[in-house]
XYZ file of C-alpha atoms in Angstrom:
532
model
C 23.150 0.194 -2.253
C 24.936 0.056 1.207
C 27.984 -1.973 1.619
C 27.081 -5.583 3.507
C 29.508 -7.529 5.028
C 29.842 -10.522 6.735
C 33.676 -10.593 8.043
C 33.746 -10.333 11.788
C 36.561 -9.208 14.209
C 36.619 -9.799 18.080
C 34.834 -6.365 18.410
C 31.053 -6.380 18.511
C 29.789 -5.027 15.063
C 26.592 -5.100 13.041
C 26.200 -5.197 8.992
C 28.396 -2.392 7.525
C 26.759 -0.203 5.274
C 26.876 3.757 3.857
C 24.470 6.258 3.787
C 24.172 7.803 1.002
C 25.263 10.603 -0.076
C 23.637 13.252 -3.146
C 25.403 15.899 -4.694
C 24.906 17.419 -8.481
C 28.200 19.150 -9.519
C 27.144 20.048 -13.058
C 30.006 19.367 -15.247
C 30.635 19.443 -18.552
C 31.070 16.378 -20.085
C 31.030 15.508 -24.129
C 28.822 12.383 -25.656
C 26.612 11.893 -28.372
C 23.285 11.067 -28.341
C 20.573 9.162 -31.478
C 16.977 9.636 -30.740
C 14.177 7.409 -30.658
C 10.968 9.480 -30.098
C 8.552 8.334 -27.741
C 6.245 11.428 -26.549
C 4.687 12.092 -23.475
C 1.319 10.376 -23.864
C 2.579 7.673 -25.829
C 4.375 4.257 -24.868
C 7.121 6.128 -23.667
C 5.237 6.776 -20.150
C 6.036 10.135 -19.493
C 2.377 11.965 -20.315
C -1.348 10.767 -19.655
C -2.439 7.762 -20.794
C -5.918 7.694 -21.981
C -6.135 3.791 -22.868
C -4.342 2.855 -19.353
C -6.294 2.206 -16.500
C -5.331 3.449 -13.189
C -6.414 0.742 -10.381
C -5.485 -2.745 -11.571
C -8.821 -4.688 -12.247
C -9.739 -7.779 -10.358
C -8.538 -6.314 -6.949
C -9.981 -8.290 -3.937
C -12.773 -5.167 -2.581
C -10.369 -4.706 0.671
C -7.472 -4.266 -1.273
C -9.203 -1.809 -3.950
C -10.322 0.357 -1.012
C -6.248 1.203 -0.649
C -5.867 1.889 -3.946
C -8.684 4.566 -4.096
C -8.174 6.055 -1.214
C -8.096 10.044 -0.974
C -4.686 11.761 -0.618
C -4.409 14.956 1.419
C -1.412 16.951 0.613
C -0.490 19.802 2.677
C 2.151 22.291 3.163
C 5.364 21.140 4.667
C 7.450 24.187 4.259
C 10.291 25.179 1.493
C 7.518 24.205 -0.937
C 7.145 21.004 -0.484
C 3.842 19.120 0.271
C 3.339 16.030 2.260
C 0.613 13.906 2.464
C 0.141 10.288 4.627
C -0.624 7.057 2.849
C -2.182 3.671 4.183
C -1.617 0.011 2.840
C -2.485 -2.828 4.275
C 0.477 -4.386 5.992
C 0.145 -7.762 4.666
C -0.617 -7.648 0.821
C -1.796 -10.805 0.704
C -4.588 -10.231 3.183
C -6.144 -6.641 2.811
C -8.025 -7.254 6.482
C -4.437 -7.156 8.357
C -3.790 -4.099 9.811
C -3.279 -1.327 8.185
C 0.448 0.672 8.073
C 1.379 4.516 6.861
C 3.637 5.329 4.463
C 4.793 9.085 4.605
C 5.388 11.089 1.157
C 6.688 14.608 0.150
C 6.287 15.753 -2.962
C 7.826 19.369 -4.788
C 5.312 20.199 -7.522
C 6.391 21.003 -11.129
C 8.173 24.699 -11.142
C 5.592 24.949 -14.431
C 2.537 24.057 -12.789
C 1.805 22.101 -15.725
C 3.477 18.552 -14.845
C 4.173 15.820 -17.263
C 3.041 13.450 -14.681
C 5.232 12.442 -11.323
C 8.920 10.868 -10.840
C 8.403 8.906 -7.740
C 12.246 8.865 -6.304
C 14.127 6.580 -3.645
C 17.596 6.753 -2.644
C 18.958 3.240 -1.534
C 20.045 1.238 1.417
C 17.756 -0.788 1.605
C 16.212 1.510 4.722
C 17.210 5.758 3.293
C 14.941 8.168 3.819
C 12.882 9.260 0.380
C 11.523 11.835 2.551
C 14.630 13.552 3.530
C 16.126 12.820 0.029
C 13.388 14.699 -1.675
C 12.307 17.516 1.239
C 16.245 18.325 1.961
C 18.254 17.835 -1.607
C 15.529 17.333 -4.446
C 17.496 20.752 -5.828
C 20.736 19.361 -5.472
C 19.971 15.771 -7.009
C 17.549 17.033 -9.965
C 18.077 19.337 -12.946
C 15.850 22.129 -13.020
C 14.844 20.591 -16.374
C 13.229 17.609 -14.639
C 12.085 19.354 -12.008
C 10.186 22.010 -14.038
C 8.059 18.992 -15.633
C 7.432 16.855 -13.417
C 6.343 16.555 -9.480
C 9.062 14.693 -7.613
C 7.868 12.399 -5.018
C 9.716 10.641 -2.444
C 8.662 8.507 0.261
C 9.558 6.699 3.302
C 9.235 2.476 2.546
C 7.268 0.508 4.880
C 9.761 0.360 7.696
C 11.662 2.880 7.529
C 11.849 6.962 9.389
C 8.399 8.529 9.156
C 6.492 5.374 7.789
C 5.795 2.681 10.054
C 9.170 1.940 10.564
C 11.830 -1.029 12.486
C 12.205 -0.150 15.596
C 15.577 -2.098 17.062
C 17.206 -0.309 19.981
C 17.784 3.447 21.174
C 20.689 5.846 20.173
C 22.698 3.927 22.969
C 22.030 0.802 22.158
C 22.835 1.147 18.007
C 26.240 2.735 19.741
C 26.679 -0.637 21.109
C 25.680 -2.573 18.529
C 27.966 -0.741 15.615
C 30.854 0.570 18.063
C 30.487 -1.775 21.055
C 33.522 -3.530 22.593
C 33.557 -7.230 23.759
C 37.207 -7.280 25.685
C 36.840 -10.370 27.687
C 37.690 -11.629 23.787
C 41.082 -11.352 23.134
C 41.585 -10.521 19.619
C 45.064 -12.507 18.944
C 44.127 -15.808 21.090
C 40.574 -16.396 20.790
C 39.423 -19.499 18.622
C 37.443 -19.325 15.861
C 34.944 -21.010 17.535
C 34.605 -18.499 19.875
C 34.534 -15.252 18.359
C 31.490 -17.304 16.207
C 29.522 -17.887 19.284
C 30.220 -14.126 20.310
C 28.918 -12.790 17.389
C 25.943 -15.471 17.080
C 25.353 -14.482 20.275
C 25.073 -10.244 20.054
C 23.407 -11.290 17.187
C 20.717 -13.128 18.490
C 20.077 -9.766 21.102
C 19.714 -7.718 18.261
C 17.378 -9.418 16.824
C 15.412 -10.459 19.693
C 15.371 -6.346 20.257
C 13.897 -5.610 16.684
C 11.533 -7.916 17.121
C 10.214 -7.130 20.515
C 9.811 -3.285 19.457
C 8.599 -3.818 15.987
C 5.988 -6.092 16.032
C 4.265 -8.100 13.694
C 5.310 -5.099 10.825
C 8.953 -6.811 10.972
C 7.615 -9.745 9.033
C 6.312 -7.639 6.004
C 8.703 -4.875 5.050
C 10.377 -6.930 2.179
C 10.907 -5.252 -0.903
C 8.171 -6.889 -2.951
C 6.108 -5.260 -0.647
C 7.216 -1.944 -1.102
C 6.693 -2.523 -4.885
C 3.173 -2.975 -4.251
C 2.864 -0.200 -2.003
C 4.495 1.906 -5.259
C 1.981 0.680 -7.051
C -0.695 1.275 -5.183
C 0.933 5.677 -5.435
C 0.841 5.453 -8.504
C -2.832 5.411 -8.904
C -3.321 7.635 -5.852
C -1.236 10.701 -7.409
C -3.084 9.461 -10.978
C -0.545 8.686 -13.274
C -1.874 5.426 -15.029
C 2.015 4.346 -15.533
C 4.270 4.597 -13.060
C 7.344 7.555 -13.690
C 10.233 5.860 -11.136
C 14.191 7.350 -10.842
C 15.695 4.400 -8.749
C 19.571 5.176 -6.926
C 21.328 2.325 -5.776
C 19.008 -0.136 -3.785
C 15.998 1.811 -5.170
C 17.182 -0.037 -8.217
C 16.093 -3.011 -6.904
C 12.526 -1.196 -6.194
C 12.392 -0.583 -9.488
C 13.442 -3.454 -11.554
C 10.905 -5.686 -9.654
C 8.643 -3.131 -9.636
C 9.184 -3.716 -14.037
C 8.904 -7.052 -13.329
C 5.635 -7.462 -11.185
C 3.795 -4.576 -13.055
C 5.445 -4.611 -16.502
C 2.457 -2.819 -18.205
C 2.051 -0.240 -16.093
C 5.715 1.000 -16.558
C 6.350 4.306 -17.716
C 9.467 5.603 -17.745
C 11.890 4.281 -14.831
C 15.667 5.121 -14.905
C 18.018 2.674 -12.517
C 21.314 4.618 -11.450
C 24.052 2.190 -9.514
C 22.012 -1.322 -10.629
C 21.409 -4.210 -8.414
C 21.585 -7.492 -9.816
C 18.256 -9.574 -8.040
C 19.462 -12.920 -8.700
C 23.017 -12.721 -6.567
C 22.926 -14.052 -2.824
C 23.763 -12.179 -0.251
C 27.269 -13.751 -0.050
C 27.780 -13.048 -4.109
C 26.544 -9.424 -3.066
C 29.585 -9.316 -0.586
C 32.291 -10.974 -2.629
C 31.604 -8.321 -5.167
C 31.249 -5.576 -3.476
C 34.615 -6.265 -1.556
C 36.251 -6.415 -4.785
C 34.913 -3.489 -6.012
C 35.495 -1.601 -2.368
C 39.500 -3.419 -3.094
C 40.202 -1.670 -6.598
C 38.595 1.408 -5.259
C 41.270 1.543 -2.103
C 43.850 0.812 -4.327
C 42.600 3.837 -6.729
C 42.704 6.390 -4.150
C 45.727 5.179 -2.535
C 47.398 5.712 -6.123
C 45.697 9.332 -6.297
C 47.212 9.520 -2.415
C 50.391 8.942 -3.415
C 50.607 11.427 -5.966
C 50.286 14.158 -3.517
C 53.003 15.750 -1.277
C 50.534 15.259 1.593
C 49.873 11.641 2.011
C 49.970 9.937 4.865
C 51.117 6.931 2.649
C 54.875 6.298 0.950
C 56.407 3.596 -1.071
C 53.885 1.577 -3.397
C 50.310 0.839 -2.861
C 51.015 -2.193 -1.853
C 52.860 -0.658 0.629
C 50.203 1.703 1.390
C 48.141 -1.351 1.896
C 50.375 -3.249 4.074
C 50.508 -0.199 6.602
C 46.750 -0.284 6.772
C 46.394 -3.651 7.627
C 49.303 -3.104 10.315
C 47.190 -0.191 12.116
C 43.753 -2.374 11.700
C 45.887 -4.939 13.339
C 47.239 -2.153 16.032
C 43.600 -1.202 16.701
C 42.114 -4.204 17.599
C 45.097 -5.018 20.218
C 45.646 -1.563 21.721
C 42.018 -0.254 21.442
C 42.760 3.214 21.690
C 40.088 5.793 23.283
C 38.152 8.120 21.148
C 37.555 11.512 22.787
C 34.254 10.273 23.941
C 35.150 7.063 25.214
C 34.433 5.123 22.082
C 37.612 2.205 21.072
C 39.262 2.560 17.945
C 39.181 -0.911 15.815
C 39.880 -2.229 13.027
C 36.404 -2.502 11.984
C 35.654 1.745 12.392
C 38.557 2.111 10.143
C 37.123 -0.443 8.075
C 34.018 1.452 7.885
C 35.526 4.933 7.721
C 37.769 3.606 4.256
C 33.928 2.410 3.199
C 32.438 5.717 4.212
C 35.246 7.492 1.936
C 35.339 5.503 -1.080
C 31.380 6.400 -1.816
C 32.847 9.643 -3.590
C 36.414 10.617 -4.392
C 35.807 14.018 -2.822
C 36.043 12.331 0.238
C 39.286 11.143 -0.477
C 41.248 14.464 1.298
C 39.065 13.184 4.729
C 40.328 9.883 4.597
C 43.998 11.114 4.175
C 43.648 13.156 7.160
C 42.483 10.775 9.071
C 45.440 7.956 8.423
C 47.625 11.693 8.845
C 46.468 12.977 12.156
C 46.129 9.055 13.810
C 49.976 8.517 12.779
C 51.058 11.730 14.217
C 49.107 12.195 17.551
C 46.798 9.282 17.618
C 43.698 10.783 17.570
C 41.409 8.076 15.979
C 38.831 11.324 15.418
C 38.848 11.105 11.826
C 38.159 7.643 11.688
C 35.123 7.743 13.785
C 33.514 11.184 11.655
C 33.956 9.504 8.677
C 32.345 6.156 9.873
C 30.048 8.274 11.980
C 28.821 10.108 8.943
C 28.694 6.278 7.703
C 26.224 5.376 9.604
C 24.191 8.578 10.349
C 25.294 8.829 13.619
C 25.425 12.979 14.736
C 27.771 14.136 16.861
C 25.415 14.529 20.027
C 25.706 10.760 19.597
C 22.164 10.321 18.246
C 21.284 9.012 14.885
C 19.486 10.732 12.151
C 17.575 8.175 11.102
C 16.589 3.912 11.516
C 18.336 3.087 8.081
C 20.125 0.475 9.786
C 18.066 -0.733 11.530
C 15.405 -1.118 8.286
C 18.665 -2.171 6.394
C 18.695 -5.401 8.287
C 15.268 -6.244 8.328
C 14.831 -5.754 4.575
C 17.983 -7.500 3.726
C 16.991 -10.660 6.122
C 13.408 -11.013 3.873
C 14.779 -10.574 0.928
C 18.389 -12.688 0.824
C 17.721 -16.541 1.708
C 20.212 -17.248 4.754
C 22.505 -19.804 3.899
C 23.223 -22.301 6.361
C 25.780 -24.944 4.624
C 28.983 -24.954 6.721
C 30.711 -26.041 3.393
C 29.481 -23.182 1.235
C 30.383 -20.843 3.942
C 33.660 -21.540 4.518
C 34.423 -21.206 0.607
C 32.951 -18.245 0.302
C 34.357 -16.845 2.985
C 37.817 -18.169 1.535
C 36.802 -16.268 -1.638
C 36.059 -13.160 0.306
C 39.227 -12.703 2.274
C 40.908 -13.021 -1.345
C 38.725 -10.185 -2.907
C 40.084 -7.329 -1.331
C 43.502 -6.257 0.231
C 41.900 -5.063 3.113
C 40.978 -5.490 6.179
C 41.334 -8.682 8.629
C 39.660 -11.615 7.424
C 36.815 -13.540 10.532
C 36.326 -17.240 10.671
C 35.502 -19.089 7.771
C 32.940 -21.116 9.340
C 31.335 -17.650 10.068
C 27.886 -16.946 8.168
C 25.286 -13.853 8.463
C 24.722 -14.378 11.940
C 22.071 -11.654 12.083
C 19.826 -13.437 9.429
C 20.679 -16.422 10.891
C 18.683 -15.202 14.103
C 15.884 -13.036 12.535
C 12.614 -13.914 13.569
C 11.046 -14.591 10.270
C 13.109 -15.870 7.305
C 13.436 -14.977 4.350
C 10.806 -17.140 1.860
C 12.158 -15.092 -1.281
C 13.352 -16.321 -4.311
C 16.020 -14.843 -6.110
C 15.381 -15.155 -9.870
C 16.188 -12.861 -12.914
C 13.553 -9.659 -14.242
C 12.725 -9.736 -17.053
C 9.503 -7.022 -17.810
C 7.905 -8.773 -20.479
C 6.027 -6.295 -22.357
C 7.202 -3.108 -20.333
C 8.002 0.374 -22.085
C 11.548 1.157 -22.548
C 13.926 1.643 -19.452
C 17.357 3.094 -18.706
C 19.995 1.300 -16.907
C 22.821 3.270 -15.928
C 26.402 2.120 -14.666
C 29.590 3.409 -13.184
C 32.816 1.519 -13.958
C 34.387 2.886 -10.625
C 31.308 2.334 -8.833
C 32.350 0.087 -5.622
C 28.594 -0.064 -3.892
C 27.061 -1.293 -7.122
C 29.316 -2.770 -9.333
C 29.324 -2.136 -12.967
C 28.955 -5.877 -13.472
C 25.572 -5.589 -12.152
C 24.011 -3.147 -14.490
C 25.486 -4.981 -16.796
C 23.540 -7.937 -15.750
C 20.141 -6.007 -14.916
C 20.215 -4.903 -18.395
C 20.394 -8.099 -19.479
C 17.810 -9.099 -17.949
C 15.591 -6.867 -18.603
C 13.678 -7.096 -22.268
C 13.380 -3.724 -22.897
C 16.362 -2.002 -20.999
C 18.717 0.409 -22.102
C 22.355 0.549 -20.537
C 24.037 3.813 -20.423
C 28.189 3.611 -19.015
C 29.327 6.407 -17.015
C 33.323 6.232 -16.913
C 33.863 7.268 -13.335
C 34.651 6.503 -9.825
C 32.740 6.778 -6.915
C 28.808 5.429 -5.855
C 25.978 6.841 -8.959
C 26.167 8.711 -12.147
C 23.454 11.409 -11.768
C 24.082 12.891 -9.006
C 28.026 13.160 -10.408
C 26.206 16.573 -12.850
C 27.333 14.668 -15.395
C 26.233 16.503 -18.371
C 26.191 13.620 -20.854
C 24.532 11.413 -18.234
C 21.935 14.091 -16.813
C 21.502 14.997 -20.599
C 20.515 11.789 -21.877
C 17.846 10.822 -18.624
C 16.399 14.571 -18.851
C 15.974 13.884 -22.703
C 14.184 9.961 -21.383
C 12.001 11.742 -18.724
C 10.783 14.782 -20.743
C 10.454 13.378 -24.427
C 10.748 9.637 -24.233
C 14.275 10.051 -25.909
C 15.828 6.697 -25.365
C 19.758 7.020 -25.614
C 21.226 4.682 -28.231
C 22.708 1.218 -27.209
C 26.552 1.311 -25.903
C 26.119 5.468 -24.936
C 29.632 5.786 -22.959
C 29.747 9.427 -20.675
């Protein structure tokens, strides 16, 4: 999941978020596994099913018609194949018009497959295409991928679907990076940096809706569940096979919870919880984003090159003196882009996703204290927010990361609860300079189409064993939440990486990759309180 935010500064800025990231560094780590067999072709999920049936009965005729629809995969290079999906853009009425969904897939290396591992990456609004076409080596053990076809796909909304269309490569420039300088930082009022920000905002919005259409009302993540659904019968696996990162947790777990006896097996790596608002989503996540700083600073300050001395605290205190610098001085990136305190907000973010990208974020603080060059700062927040160095950007995830966020978080509009959370907020982390307290999520505030979803726990009554898996260091997706996704969920498993950084699989974990391989392949589910 992508870090939200909701703090503000005089600078224009939208929602912050991270892309994320996949690497599999296969290390060795030591754990112990007891077994509880449930073969392929049994209630584990894995196999064939002969008793399950593969298009839900009682289907209005329109809708049915999607669900048998004929697939037509063809070469896409690297071996990979790719094929085009349609569903109905409104589920709820199978005569609205109809949208594509875009999926790769890379076959079984044994050409006998267990079934298929459908696969997304996060966000909301990351690529499943790119995640599977471009890294599907680097994320999955040759194990997994030698049973099963991996398939990834673009959500409704998002890169090569139909997809949220806001504003051009200039225009997302302005709206993460742009400047408002008729707004001085140190003496505007509250009151006006408020009606600044309502008031980009509301542009933004207007924008997304005027080039996305009617599709902006209906890419909500229930929606996507159903599409999933509706793939599973197409590739023909009766139960649905699902490995969830981040956000795609949240694809998951309500896909276990919508379409509990159709689940196979379905693994959730760096858990959402689905009954937290989006302002409980924040306060955690800035906690979790605080005791990550403060880890890395203490790893910084072990080595001789830091750009940090003294304590962390001191550490800290520094940083909030150059965010404070930034915002008053604005200092020119080499392409004309202003240095604030909300890029180096973002480019801390953009570093704390993995500790391997601790050594950037040093350099950065390094080579800004000694010449000035904010460079560093913008790569890392760049990188970020999938923004290339020609100044275009790979992809729309932000632009899908708003619109999915806005339909599925209820906006809340209570002056009173706002200003305590935001109270709350400024107290979670160490970092960073705090907006108005009166100041709520201005961009959901102005969406087009609010959000009628209810936040509620999952609980998959009557679903096949899942996996649940949780980083204590994790500052994305707290461990908290896996925590409380597992309790939720009636038949979920947790497994505890001890760790830092954003996921557990993609860490090559042995013990971790060992014990999903072993849930995937054989319907081996780990015992309760497994620790890697």
């Amino acid at each position: 999941m992508t870090r939200t935010t909701t703090r503000a500064r005089a600078t224009k800025r939208g929602i912050g978020a991270s892309l994320l990231t996949a690497a599999a560094i296969f290390a060795l780590s030591g754990c112990t596994l007891i077994t509880t067999l449930s073969g392929p072709g049994t209630s584990g999920g894995g196999g064939p099913q002969e008793d399950a049936q593969l298009v839900p009965s009682g289907l209005e005729p329109s809708i049915q018609a999607y669900y048998e629809q004929d697939l037509d995969w063809g070469d896409c290079g690297n071996g990979r194949e790719c094929a085009t999906a349609e569903a109905p853009m409104n589920w709820g009425d199978g005569a609205s018009e109809k949208i594509e969904l875009a999926m790769v897939k890379v076959p079984a290396a044994s050409g006998n497959p267990l079934g298929t591992i459908f696969t997304n990456p996060g966000g909301p609004g990351a690529s499943g295409i790119s995640f599977v076409r471009d890294s599907a080596e680097y994320v999955f053990t040759p194990e997994l991928m030698d049973d099963f076809d991996i398939v990834g796909w673009d959500p409704r909304g998002v890169g090569e679907s139909s997809a949220v269309d806001c504003r051009d490569d200039a225009g997302m420039d302005e709206w993460f990076y742009g400047v408002d300088e008729e707004l001085d930082a140190e003496t505007a009022t509250d009151q006006q940096i408020i009606d600044a920000v309502t008031a980009n905002s509301k542009e933004f919005a207007d924008d997304c809706l005027e080039n996305t259409g009617a599709l902006l009302e209906f890419v909500d993540t229930k929606s996507t569940v159903k599409d999933l659904d509706m793939m599973r019968a197409l590739v023909g696996d009766p139960k649905v096979n699902y490995f969830g990162f981040s956000y795609g947790t949240d694809i998951g777990a309500q896909y276990i919870d919508m379409f509990p006896e159709t689940v196979g097996r379905v693994v959730l790596d760096g858990a959402t919880d689905p009954t937290l608002s989006t302002f409980e989503v924040v306060l955690a996540q800035q906690g979790a984003f605080g005791e990550a700083t403060r880890t890395y600073l203490e790893d910084c300050l072990t080595t001789t090159s830091c750009p940090f001395t003294g304590s962390v605290d001191d550490a800290i205190a520094k940083i909030n003196a150059l965010m404070a610098e930034a915002d008053d001085t604005l200092p020119n990136n080499a392409d004309g882009r202003k240095l604030t305190s909300s890029v180096i907000d973002t480019a801390i973010s953009s570093a704390l996703y993995n500790d391997q990208s601790w050594p950037y974020l040093s350099e950065a603080f390094a080579a800004y204290e000694a010449t000035g060059d904010p460079a560093g700062f913008f790569a890392l927040s760049d990188s970020y927010y999938g923004r290339e160095p020609d100044g275009t950007y790979a992809d729309n995830m932000f632009e899908a990361f708003t619109a999915i966020n806005c339909l599925d978080y209820p906006v809340e509009t209570d002056p009173a609860k706002i200003a305590d959370f935001n109270r709350q907020i400024a107290e979670s982390t160490p970092i960073g300079i705090p907006g108005p307290e009166a100041l709520g999520d201005t961009t959901c505030q102005q969406w087009a189409f609010p959000s009628t979803n209810e936040l509620a726990p999952v609980t998959g009554a009557g679903a096949d064993p899942v996996l649940v898996i949780g980083t204590t260091g994790d500052p994305a997706t707290p461990y908290a939440w896996a925590e409380a996704v597992t309790e939720q969920l009636e038949s979920a498993t947790l497994v505890t990486f001890e760790g830092e950084g954003h996921l557990a699989y993609t860490q090559g974990d042995s013990c971790v990759t060992g014990a999903v391989d072993a849930y995937f392949i054989d319907g081996t589910v780990p015992a309760e309180g497994l620790v890697c």
